[in-house]
């Protein structure tokens, strides 16, 4: 009954598909980032780990250094992004409710060139800094997008609404995204090499962000009429 009600809302249909694609992108690249760096920047990572080891007396190695940097970078960048997105939603959503979906749309577009540059730049240090920035940008959507999705459902449907969004996002995102990226990487890698194949598979994945942005923006056309709370 909840799904039938929500699906009758035009804005919700666009928001739901946008959120599925957003999760698809994020869960698509997450399992492959470490592999990307180890395939394409292993020598530089080893050198930096050795230099840090000489300074602090313990060499983490390429994998250890990469794990700490990616963990802290994505965790801290993501936390800051979620906070910033919520702050922007509070500030601009009260002026125009369509900003609840426009903020995720803008963030989706902004994250694409940052991620693509991180994949293409030669310096691993610059690349990892860009991944930190990307983690911040792509986390902005959480607060505004969920607020918009909840606003079109009555209070007694919000828990089921949340469960539906999380279920669909994980079903397609976690279920299909890593498989899809892996297949593209293997296909391209057969002619380009494993490192280049994965690089361009991740770049291709990032391009889905344009569709995500359009879906969020389009949902704003009827958001005012669909809101119930």
JSON list of C-alpha atoms in Angstrom, two decimals:
[
{"chain": "A", "resi": 1, "resn": "UNK", "atom": "CA", "xyz": [0.00, 0.00, 0.00]},
{"chain": "A", "resi": 2, "resn": "UNK", "atom": "CA", "xyz": [2.84, 2.39, 0.82]},
{"chain": "A", "resi": 3, "resn": "UNK", "atom": "CA", "xyz": [4.65, 1.65, -2.43]},
{"chain": "A", "resi": 4, "resn": "UNK", "atom": "CA", "xyz": [1.46, 2.12, -4.44]},
{"chain": "A", "resi": 5, "resn": "UNK", "atom": "CA", "xyz": [0.80, 5.45, -2.75]},
{"chain": "A", "resi": 6, "resn": "UNK", "atom": "CA", "xyz": [4.36, 6.72, -3.17]},
{"chain": "A", "resi": 7, "resn": "UNK", "atom": "CA", "xyz": [4.66, 5.58, -6.77]},
{"chain": "A", "resi": 8, "resn": "UNK", "atom": "CA", "xyz": [1.58, 7.65, -7.61]},
{"chain": "A", "resi": 9, "resn": "UNK", "atom": "CA", "xyz": [3.65, 10.74, -6.77]},
{"chain": "A", "resi": 10, "resn": "UNK", "atom": "CA", "xyz": [5.51, 11.91, -9.85]},
{"chain": "A", "resi": 11, "resn": "UNK", "atom": "CA", "xyz": [8.29, 13.56, -7.88]},
{"chain": "A", "resi": 12, "resn": "UNK", "atom": "CA", "xyz": [8.86, 10.40, -5.85]},
{"chain": "A", "resi": 13, "resn": "UNK", "atom": "CA", "xyz": [9.28, 8.26, -8.94]},
{"chain": "A", "resi": 14, "resn": "UNK", "atom": "CA", "xyz": [12.11, 10.46, -10.17]},
{"chain": "A", "resi": 15, "resn": "UNK", "atom": "CA", "xyz": [13.65, 10.74, -6.70]},
{"chain": "A", "resi": 16, "resn": "UNK", "atom": "CA", "xyz": [13.56, 7.00, -6.13]},
{"chain": "A", "resi": 17, "resn": "UNK", "atom": "CA", "xyz": [15.28, 6.17, -9.42]},
{"chain": "A", "resi": 18, "resn": "UNK", "atom": "CA", "xyz": [17.83, 8.93, -8.80]},
{"chain": "A", "resi": 19, "resn": "UNK", "atom": "CA", "xyz": [18.63, 7.49, -5.39]},
{"chain": "A", "resi": 20, "resn": "UNK", "atom": "CA", "xyz": [18.99, 3.97, -6.79]},
{"chain": "A", "resi": 21, "resn": "UNK", "atom": "CA", "xyz": [21.46, 5.27, -9.38]},
{"chain": "A", "resi": 22, "resn": "UNK", "atom": "CA", "xyz": [23.30, 7.30, -6.76]},
{"chain": "A", "resi": 23, "resn": "UNK", "atom": "CA", "xyz": [23.81, 4.21, -4.62]},
{"chain": "A", "resi": 24, "resn": "UNK", "atom": "CA", "xyz": [24.67, 2.23, -7.76]},
{"chain": "A", "resi": 25, "resn": "UNK", "atom": "CA", "xyz": [27.54, 4.63, -8.51]},
{"chain": "A", "resi": 26, "resn": "UNK", "atom": "CA", "xyz": [28.89, 4.76, -4.97]},
{"chain": "A", "resi": 27, "resn": "UNK", "atom": "CA", "xyz": [28.72, 1.01, -4.40]},
{"chain": "A", "resi": 28, "resn": "UNK", "atom": "CA", "xyz": [30.15, 0.46, -7.86]},
{"chain": "A", "resi": 29, "resn": "UNK", "atom": "CA", "xyz": [33.44, 2.22, -7.31]},
{"chain": "A", "resi": 30, "resn": "UNK", "atom": "CA", "xyz": [33.90, 1.54, -3.59]},
{"chain": "A", "resi": 31, "resn": "UNK", "atom": "CA", "xyz": [35.16, -2.07, -3.92]},
{"chain": "A", "resi": 32, "resn": "UNK", "atom": "CA", "xyz": [37.58, -1.15, -6.71]},
{"chain": "A", "resi": 33, "resn": "UNK", "atom": "CA", "xyz": [39.32, 2.01, -5.50]},
{"chain": "A", "resi": 34, "resn": "UNK", "atom": "CA", "xyz": [42.10, 0.19, -3.68]},
{"chain": "A", "resi": 35, "resn": "UNK", "atom": "CA", "xyz": [42.64, -2.11, -6.66]},
{"chain": "A", "resi": 36, "resn": "UNK", "atom": "CA", "xyz": [42.82, 0.91, -8.95]},
{"chain": "A", "resi": 37, "resn": "UNK", "atom": "CA", "xyz": [45.61, 2.49, -6.92]},
{"chain": "A", "resi": 38, "resn": "UNK", "atom": "CA", "xyz": [47.54, -0.74, -6.51]},
{"chain": "A", "resi": 39, "resn": "UNK", "atom": "CA", "xyz": [47.35, -1.43, -10.24]},
{"chain": "A", "resi": 40, "resn": "UNK", "atom": "CA", "xyz": [48.25, 2.07, -11.38]},
{"chain": "A", "resi": 41, "resn": "UNK", "atom": "CA", "xyz": [50.23, 3.72, -8.57]},
{"chain": "A", "resi": 42, "resn": "UNK", "atom": "CA", "xyz": [51.87, 0.85, -6.68]},
{"chain": "A", "resi": 43, "resn": "UNK", "atom": "CA", "xyz": [55.44, 2.09, -7.10]},
{"chain": "A", "resi": 44, "resn": "UNK", "atom": "CA", "xyz": [54.66, 5.60, -5.86]},
{"chain": "A", "resi": 45, "resn": "UNK", "atom": "CA", "xyz": [52.68, 4.21, -2.92]},
{"chain": "A", "resi": 46, "resn": "UNK", "atom": "CA", "xyz": [55.57, 1.96, -1.94]},
{"chain": "A", "resi": 47, "resn": "UNK", "atom": "CA", "xyz": [57.98, 4.89, -2.13]},
{"chain": "A", "resi": 48, "resn": "UNK", "atom": "CA", "xyz": [55.78, 7.11, 0.03]},
{"chain": "A", "resi": 49, "resn": "UNK", "atom": "CA", "xyz": [55.21, 4.31, 2.55]},
{"chain": "A", "resi": 50, "resn": "UNK", "atom": "CA", "xyz": [58.97, 3.76, 2.78]},
{"chain": "A", "resi": 51, "resn": "UNK", "atom": "CA", "xyz": [59.60, 7.49, 3.32]},
{"chain": "A", "resi": 52, "resn": "UNK", "atom": "CA", "xyz": [56.99, 7.63, 6.07]},
{"chain": "A", "resi": 53, "resn": "UNK", "atom": "CA", "xyz": [58.43, 4.45, 7.57]},
{"chain": "A", "resi": 54, "resn": "UNK", "atom": "CA", "xyz": [61.87, 6.01, 7.71]},
{"chain": "A", "resi": 55, "resn": "UNK", "atom": "CA", "xyz": [60.40, 9.01, 9.53]},
{"chain": "A", "resi": 56, "resn": "UNK", "atom": "CA", "xyz": [58.17, 7.19, 12.00]},
{"chain": "A", "resi": 57, "resn": "UNK", "atom": "CA", "xyz": [60.05, 3.91, 12.30]},
{"chain": "A", "resi": 58, "resn": "UNK", "atom": "CA", "xyz": [57.37, 1.65, 10.81]},
{"chain": "A", "resi": 59, "resn": "UNK", "atom": "CA", "xyz": [56.79, 0.91, 7.13]},
{"chain": "A", "resi": 60, "resn": "UNK", "atom": "CA", "xyz": [53.10, 0.25, 6.43]},
{"chain": "A", "resi": 61, "resn": "UNK", "atom": "CA", "xyz": [53.75, -0.80, 2.85]},
{"chain": "A", "resi": 62, "resn": "UNK", "atom": "CA", "xyz": [51.61, 0.26, -0.08]},
{"chain": "A", "resi": 63, "resn": "UNK", "atom": "CA", "xyz": [48.50, -1.60, 1.08]},
{"chain": "A", "resi": 64, "resn": "UNK", "atom": "CA", "xyz": [48.69, -0.37, 4.66]},
{"chain": "A", "resi": 65, "resn": "UNK", "atom": "CA", "xyz": [49.23, 3.24, 3.64]},
{"chain": "A", "resi": 66, "resn": "UNK", "atom": "CA", "xyz": [46.45, 3.08, 1.06]},
{"chain": "A", "resi": 67, "resn": "UNK", "atom": "CA", "xyz": [44.02, 1.55, 3.54]},
{"chain": "A", "resi": 68, "resn": "UNK", "atom": "CA", "xyz": [44.58, 4.29, 6.10]},
{"chain": "A", "resi": 69, "resn": "UNK", "atom": "CA", "xyz": [44.41, 7.12, 3.56]},
{"chain": "A", "resi": 70, "resn": "UNK", "atom": "CA", "xyz": [41.27, 5.83, 1.83]},
{"chain": "A", "resi": 71, "resn": "UNK", "atom": "CA", "xyz": [39.59, 5.00, 5.13]},
{"chain": "A", "resi": 72, "resn": "UNK", "atom": "CA", "xyz": [40.26, 8.35, 6.72]},
{"chain": "A", "resi": 73, "resn": "UNK", "atom": "CA", "xyz": [39.69, 10.27, 3.50]},
{"chain": "A", "resi": 74, "resn": "UNK", "atom": "CA", "xyz": [36.35, 8.72, 2.63]},
{"chain": "A", "resi": 75, "resn": "UNK", "atom": "CA", "xyz": [35.18, 8.59, 6.24]},
{"chain": "A", "resi": 76, "resn": "UNK", "atom": "CA", "xyz": [36.06, 12.17, 7.13]},
{"chain": "A", "resi": 77, "resn": "UNK", "atom": "CA", "xyz": [35.13, 13.55, 3.71]},
{"chain": "A", "resi": 78, "resn": "UNK", "atom": "CA", "xyz": [31.82, 11.70, 3.79]},
{"chain": "A", "resi": 79, "resn": "UNK", "atom": "CA", "xyz": [30.96, 12.87, 7.31]},
{"chain": "A", "resi": 80, "resn": "UNK", "atom": "CA", "xyz": [31.68, 16.48, 6.40]},
{"chain": "A", "resi": 81, "resn": "UNK", "atom": "CA", "xyz": [29.63, 16.13, 3.23]},
{"chain": "A", "resi": 82, "resn": "UNK", "atom": "CA", "xyz": [26.60, 14.77, 5.06]},
{"chain": "A", "resi": 83, "resn": "UNK", "atom": "CA", "xyz": [26.79, 17.63, 7.58]},
{"chain": "A", "resi": 84, "resn": "UNK", "atom": "CA", "xyz": [27.20, 20.22, 4.84]},
{"chain": "A", "resi": 85, "resn": "UNK", "atom": "CA", "xyz": [24.30, 18.83, 2.82]},
{"chain": "A", "resi": 86, "resn": "UNK", "atom": "CA", "xyz": [22.01, 18.93, 5.83]},
{"chain": "A", "resi": 87, "resn": "UNK", "atom": "CA", "xyz": [23.06, 22.48, 6.60]},
{"chain": "A", "resi": 88, "resn": "UNK", "atom": "CA", "xyz": [22.37, 23.58, 3.01]},
{"chain": "A", "resi": 89, "resn": "UNK", "atom": "CA", "xyz": [18.98, 21.85, 3.08]},
{"chain": "A", "resi": 90, "resn": "UNK", "atom": "CA", "xyz": [18.01, 23.68, 6.27]},
{"chain": "A", "resi": 91, "resn": "UNK", "atom": "CA", "xyz": [19.13, 27.00, 4.87]},
{"chain": "A", "resi": 92, "resn": "UNK", "atom": "CA", "xyz": [17.76, 26.87, 1.34]},
{"chain": "A", "resi": 93, "resn": "UNK", "atom": "CA", "xyz": [14.92, 24.36, 1.65]},
{"chain": "A", "resi": 94, "resn": "UNK", "atom": "CA", "xyz": [12.91, 26.83, 3.70]},
{"chain": "A", "resi": 95, "resn": "UNK", "atom": "CA", "xyz": [13.16, 29.32, 0.84]},
{"chain": "A", "resi": 96, "resn": "UNK", "atom": "CA", "xyz": [12.10, 26.91, -1.88]},
{"chain": "A", "resi": 97, "resn": "UNK", "atom": "CA", "xyz": [11.28, 23.24, -1.28]},
{"chain": "A", "resi": 98, "resn": "UNK", "atom": "CA", "xyz": [12.67, 22.37, -4.71]},
{"chain": "A", "resi": 99, "resn": "UNK", "atom": "CA", "xyz": [16.12, 23.05, -3.30]},
{"chain": "A", "resi": 100, "resn": "UNK", "atom": "CA", "xyz": [15.84, 19.75, -1.44]},
{"chain": "A", "resi": 101, "resn": "UNK", "atom": "CA", "xyz": [16.35, 17.99, -4.78]},
{"chain": "A", "resi": 102, "resn": "UNK", "atom": "CA", "xyz": [18.35, 20.70, -6.53]},
{"chain": "A", "resi": 103, "resn": "UNK", "atom": "CA", "xyz": [21.16, 20.42, -3.99]},
{"chain": "A", "resi": 104, "resn": "UNK", "atom": "CA", "xyz": [21.69, 16.67, -4.70]},
{"chain": "A", "resi": 105, "resn": "UNK", "atom": "CA", "xyz": [21.45, 17.41, -8.44]},
{"chain": "A", "resi": 106, "resn": "UNK", "atom": "CA", "xyz": [24.19, 20.04, -8.28]},
{"chain": "A", "resi": 107, "resn": "UNK", "atom": "CA", "xyz": [26.36, 17.84, -6.08]},
{"chain": "A", "resi": 108, "resn": "UNK", "atom": "CA", "xyz": [25.96, 14.92, -8.50]},
{"chain": "A", "resi": 109, "resn": "UNK", "atom": "CA", "xyz": [27.24, 17.06, -11.38]},
{"chain": "A", "resi": 110, "resn": "UNK", "atom": "CA", "xyz": [30.05, 18.60, -9.33]},
{"chain": "A", "resi": 111, "resn": "UNK", "atom": "CA", "xyz": [31.39, 15.23, -8.26]},
{"chain": "A", "resi": 112, "resn": "UNK", "atom": "CA", "xyz": [31.90, 13.90, -11.79]},
{"chain": "A", "resi": 113, "resn": "UNK", "atom": "CA", "xyz": [34.89, 16.00, -12.96]},
{"chain": "A", "resi": 114, "resn": "UNK", "atom": "CA", "xyz": [36.57, 15.62, -9.56]},
{"chain": "A", "resi": 115, "resn": "UNK", "atom": "CA", "xyz": [36.35, 11.83, -9.70]},
{"chain": "A", "resi": 116, "resn": "UNK", "atom": "CA", "xyz": [37.37, 11.60, -13.36]},
{"chain": "A", "resi": 117, "resn": "UNK", "atom": "CA", "xyz": [40.41, 13.80, -12.71]},
{"chain": "A", "resi": 118, "resn": "UNK", "atom": "CA", "xyz": [41.33, 11.59, -9.74]},
{"chain": "A", "resi": 119, "resn": "UNK", "atom": "CA", "xyz": [41.29, 8.60, -12.07]},
{"chain": "A", "resi": 120, "resn": "UNK", "atom": "CA", "xyz": [43.38, 10.26, -14.78]},
{"chain": "A", "resi": 121, "resn": "UNK", "atom": "CA", "xyz": [45.99, 12.32, -12.91]},
{"chain": "A", "resi": 122, "resn": "UNK", "atom": "CA", "xyz": [49.52, 10.89, -12.74]},
{"chain": "A", "resi": 123, "resn": "UNK", "atom": "CA", "xyz": [50.32, 11.84, -9.13]},
{"chain": "A", "resi": 124, "resn": "UNK", "atom": "CA", "xyz": [48.89, 9.47, -6.53]},
{"chain": "A", "resi": 125, "resn": "UNK", "atom": "CA", "xyz": [49.03, 12.23, -3.91]},
{"chain": "A", "resi": 126, "resn": "UNK", "atom": "CA", "xyz": [46.91, 14.57, -6.02]},
{"chain": "A", "resi": 127, "resn": "UNK", "atom": "CA", "xyz": [44.59, 11.70, -6.88]},
{"chain": "A", "resi": 128, "resn": "UNK", "atom": "CA", "xyz": [43.98, 10.79, -3.23]},
{"chain": "A", "resi": 129, "resn": "UNK", "atom": "CA", "xyz": [43.34, 14.44, -2.33]},
{"chain": "A", "resi": 130, "resn": "UNK", "atom": "CA", "xyz": [40.77, 14.57, -5.12]},
{"chain": "A", "resi": 131, "resn": "UNK", "atom": "CA", "xyz": [39.15, 11.38, -3.80]},
{"chain": "A", "resi": 132, "resn": "UNK", "atom": "CA", "xyz": [38.82, 13.07, -0.41]},
{"chain": "A", "resi": 133, "resn": "UNK", "atom": "CA", "xyz": [37.13, 16.05, -2.10]},
{"chain": "A", "resi": 134, "resn": "UNK", "atom": "CA", "xyz": [34.95, 13.70, -4.10]},
{"chain": "A", "resi": 135, "resn": "UNK", "atom": "CA", "xyz": [33.91, 11.86, -0.93]},
{"chain": "A", "resi": 136, "resn": "UNK", "atom": "CA", "xyz": [32.79, 15.18, 0.51]},
{"chain": "A", "resi": 137, "resn": "UNK", "atom": "CA", "xyz": [30.83, 16.22, -2.58]},
{"chain": "A", "resi": 138, "resn": "UNK", "atom": "CA", "xyz": [29.04, 12.92, -3.20]},
{"chain": "A", "resi": 139, "resn": "UNK", "atom": "CA", "xyz": [27.85, 12.74, 0.42]},
{"chain": "A", "resi": 140, "resn": "UNK", "atom": "CA", "xyz": [26.01, 16.06, 0.26]},
{"chain": "A", "resi": 141, "resn": "UNK", "atom": "CA", "xyz": [22.91, 14.42, -1.18]},
{"chain": "A", "resi": 142, "resn": "UNK", "atom": "CA", "xyz": [21.97, 12.31, 1.86]},
{"chain": "A", "resi": 143, "resn": "UNK", "atom": "CA", "xyz": [20.17, 14.86, 4.02]},
{"chain": "A", "resi": 144, "resn": "UNK", "atom": "CA", "xyz": [18.33, 16.82, 1.31]},
{"chain": "A", "resi": 145, "resn": "UNK", "atom": "CA", "xyz": [17.35, 13.74, -0.72]},
{"chain": "A", "resi": 146, "resn": "UNK", "atom": "CA", "xyz": [15.93, 11.78, 2.21]},
{"chain": "A", "resi": 147, "resn": "UNK", "atom": "CA", "xyz": [14.13, 14.88, 3.50]},
{"chain": "A", "resi": 148, "resn": "UNK", "atom": "CA", "xyz": [12.51, 15.33, 0.07]},
{"chain": "A", "resi": 149, "resn": "UNK", "atom": "CA", "xyz": [11.54, 11.67, -0.13]},
{"chain": "A", "resi": 150, "resn": "UNK", "atom": "CA", "xyz": [9.97, 11.74, 3.34]},
{"chain": "A", "resi": 151, "resn": "UNK", "atom": "CA", "xyz": [8.10, 14.96, 2.62]},
{"chain": "A", "resi": 152, "resn": "UNK", "atom": "CA", "xyz": [5.83, 13.28, 0.08]},
{"chain": "A", "resi": 153, "resn": "UNK", "atom": "CA", "xyz": [4.71, 10.52, 2.44]},
{"chain": "A", "resi": 154, "resn": "UNK", "atom": "CA", "xyz": [2.46, 10.71, 5.51]},
{"chain": "A", "resi": 155, "resn": "UNK", "atom": "CA", "xyz": [4.08, 10.12, 8.88]},
{"chain": "A", "resi": 156, "resn": "UNK", "atom": "CA", "xyz": [2.73, 6.58, 9.18]},
{"chain": "A", "resi": 157, "resn": "UNK", "atom": "CA", "xyz": [4.45, 5.60, 5.90]},
{"chain": "A", "resi": 158, "resn": "UNK", "atom": "CA", "xyz": [7.88, 7.10, 6.50]},
{"chain": "A", "resi": 159, "resn": "UNK", "atom": "CA", "xyz": [9.49, 4.03, 8.06]},
{"chain": "A", "resi": 160, "resn": "UNK", "atom": "CA", "xyz": [8.33, 1.84, 5.17]},
{"chain": "A", "resi": 161, "resn": "UNK", "atom": "CA", "xyz": [9.36, 4.56, 2.73]},
{"chain": "A", "resi": 162, "resn": "UNK", "atom": "CA", "xyz": [12.86, 4.52, 4.17]},
{"chain": "A", "resi": 163, "resn": "UNK", "atom": "CA", "xyz": [12.99, 0.72, 4.07]},
{"chain": "A", "resi": 164, "resn": "UNK", "atom": "CA", "xyz": [11.90, 0.71, 0.42]},
{"chain": "A", "resi": 165, "resn": "UNK", "atom": "CA", "xyz": [14.56, 3.20, -0.62]},
{"chain": "A", "resi": 166, "resn": "UNK", "atom": "CA", "xyz": [17.31, 1.35, 1.23]},
{"chain": "A", "resi": 167, "resn": "UNK", "atom": "CA", "xyz": [16.13, -2.02, -0.10]},
{"chain": "A", "resi": 168, "resn": "UNK", "atom": "CA", "xyz": [15.98, -0.90, -3.73]},
{"chain": "A", "resi": 169, "resn": "UNK", "atom": "CA", "xyz": [19.28, 0.97, -3.47]},
{"chain": "A", "resi": 170, "resn": "UNK", "atom": "CA", "xyz": [21.08, -2.06, -2.10]},
{"chain": "A", "resi": 171, "resn": "UNK", "atom": "CA", "xyz": [19.31, -4.53, -4.39]},
{"chain": "A", "resi": 172, "resn": "UNK", "atom": "CA", "xyz": [20.49, -2.77, -7.53]},
{"chain": "A", "resi": 173, "resn": "UNK", "atom": "CA", "xyz": [23.50, -0.93, -6.18]},
{"chain": "A", "resi": 174, "resn": "UNK", "atom": "CA", "xyz": [25.15, -3.66, -4.16]},
{"chain": "A", "resi": 175, "resn": "UNK", "atom": "CA", "xyz": [23.72, -6.44, -6.29]},
{"chain": "A", "resi": 176, "resn": "UNK", "atom": "CA", "xyz": [24.62, -5.19, -9.76]},
{"chain": "A", "resi": 177, "resn": "UNK", "atom": "CA", "xyz": [27.10, -2.31, -9.59]},
{"chain": "A", "resi": 178, "resn": "UNK", "atom": "CA", "xyz": [30.29, -4.19, -8.56]},
{"chain": "A", "resi": 179, "resn": "UNK", "atom": "CA", "xyz": [29.44, -6.92, -11.06]},
{"chain": "A", "resi": 180, "resn": "UNK", "atom": "CA", "xyz": [28.93, -4.36, -13.84]},
{"chain": "A", "resi": 181, "resn": "UNK", "atom": "CA", "xyz": [32.16, -2.50, -13.11]},
{"chain": "A", "resi": 182, "resn": "UNK", "atom": "CA", "xyz": [34.06, -5.77, -12.95]},
{"chain": "A", "resi": 183, "resn": "UNK", "atom": "CA", "xyz": [32.70, -6.93, -16.30]},
{"chain": "A", "resi": 184, "resn": "UNK", "atom": "CA", "xyz": [33.56, -3.64, -18.00]},
{"chain": "A", "resi": 185, "resn": "UNK", "atom": "CA", "xyz": [37.00, -3.65, -16.41]},
{"chain": "A", "resi": 186, "resn": "UNK", "atom": "CA", "xyz": [37.71, -7.19, -17.59]},
{"chain": "A", "resi": 187, "resn": "UNK", "atom": "CA", "xyz": [36.43, -6.43, -21.09]},
{"chain": "A", "resi": 188, "resn": "UNK", "atom": "CA", "xyz": [38.53, -3.30, -21.48]},
{"chain": "A", "resi": 189, "resn": "UNK", "atom": "CA", "xyz": [41.48, -4.84, -19.67]},
{"chain": "A", "resi": 190, "resn": "UNK", "atom": "CA", "xyz": [41.76, -7.58, -22.27]},
{"chain": "A", "resi": 191, "resn": "UNK", "atom": "CA", "xyz": [43.09, -5.01, -24.74]},
{"chain": "A", "resi": 192, "resn": "UNK", "atom": "CA", "xyz": [44.26, -2.14, -22.52]},
{"chain": "A", "resi": 193, "resn": "UNK", "atom": "CA", "xyz": [45.74, -3.95, -19.56]},
{"chain": "A", "resi": 194, "resn": "UNK", "atom": "CA", "xyz": [44.23, -4.50, -16.11]},
{"chain": "A", "resi": 195, "resn": "UNK", "atom": "CA", "xyz": [45.12, -1.07, -14.74]},
{"chain": "A", "resi": 196, "resn": "UNK", "atom": "CA", "xyz": [43.79, 0.92, -17.69]},
{"chain": "A", "resi": 197, "resn": "UNK", "atom": "CA", "xyz": [40.73, -1.29, -17.99]},
{"chain": "A", "resi": 198, "resn": "UNK", "atom": "CA", "xyz": [39.75, -0.58, -14.39]},
{"chain": "A", "resi": 199, "resn": "UNK", "atom": "CA", "xyz": [40.54, 3.12, -14.76]},
{"chain": "A", "resi": 200, "resn": "UNK", "atom": "CA", "xyz": [38.13, 3.55, -17.67]},
{"chain": "A", "resi": 201, "resn": "UNK", "atom": "CA", "xyz": [35.49, 1.29, -16.15]},
{"chain": "A", "resi": 202, "resn": "UNK", "atom": "CA", "xyz": [35.38, 3.66, -13.17]},
{"chain": "A", "resi": 203, "resn": "UNK", "atom": "CA", "xyz": [35.27, 6.70, -15.45]},
{"chain": "A", "resi": 204, "resn": "UNK", "atom": "CA", "xyz": [32.34, 5.20, -17.35]},
{"chain": "A", "resi": 205, "resn": "UNK", "atom": "CA", "xyz": [30.55, 4.52, -14.06]},
{"chain": "A", "resi": 206, "resn": "UNK", "atom": "CA", "xyz": [30.96, 8.15, -13.03]},
{"chain": "A", "resi": 207, "resn": "UNK", "atom": "CA", "xyz": [29.10, 9.30, -16.17]},
{"chain": "A", "resi": 208, "resn": "UNK", "atom": "CA", "xyz": [25.85, 7.89, -14.74]},
{"chain": "A", "resi": 209, "resn": "UNK", "atom": "CA", "xyz": [25.97, 10.89, -12.43]},
{"chain": "A", "resi": 210, "resn": "UNK", "atom": "CA", "xyz": [24.64, 13.10, -15.24]},
{"chain": "A", "resi": 211, "resn": "UNK", "atom": "CA", "xyz": [21.45, 11.03, -15.37]},
{"chain": "A", "resi": 212, "resn": "UNK", "atom": "CA", "xyz": [21.19, 11.08, -11.58]},
{"chain": "A", "resi": 213, "resn": "UNK", "atom": "CA", "xyz": [21.44, 14.87, -11.56]},
{"chain": "A", "resi": 214, "resn": "UNK", "atom": "CA", "xyz": [18.73, 15.22, -14.20]},
{"chain": "A", "resi": 215, "resn": "UNK", "atom": "CA", "xyz": [16.37, 12.90, -12.31]},
{"chain": "A", "resi": 216, "resn": "UNK", "atom": "CA", "xyz": [16.78, 14.86, -9.07]},
{"chain": "A", "resi": 217, "resn": "UNK", "atom": "CA", "xyz": [16.27, 18.17, -10.84]},
{"chain": "A", "resi": 218, "resn": "UNK", "atom": "CA", "xyz": [13.25, 16.84, -12.74]},
{"chain": "A", "resi": 219, "resn": "UNK", "atom": "CA", "xyz": [11.63, 15.63, -9.53]},
{"chain": "A", "resi": 220, "resn": "UNK", "atom": "CA", "xyz": [11.49, 19.21, -8.36]},
{"chain": "A", "resi": 221, "resn": "UNK", "atom": "CA", "xyz": [8.91, 20.05, -11.01]},
{"chain": "A", "resi": 222, "resn": "UNK", "atom": "CA", "xyz": [6.07, 18.50, -8.97]},
{"chain": "A", "resi": 223, "resn": "UNK", "atom": "CA", "xyz": [7.64, 18.34, -5.50]},
{"chain": "A", "resi": 224, "resn": "UNK", "atom": "CA", "xyz": [5.59, 21.23, -4.15]},
{"chain": "A", "resi": 225, "resn": "UNK", "atom": "CA", "xyz": [2.31, 19.64, -5.22]},
{"chain": "A", "resi": 226, "resn": "UNK", "atom": "CA", "xyz": [3.30, 16.19, -3.93]},
{"chain": "A", "resi": 227, "resn": "UNK", "atom": "CA", "xyz": [4.44, 17.27, -0.46]},
{"chain": "A", "resi": 228, "resn": "UNK", "atom": "CA", "xyz": [2.19, 16.30, 2.42]},
{"chain": "A", "resi": 229, "resn": "UNK", "atom": "CA", "xyz": [4.44, 17.17, 5.38]}
]
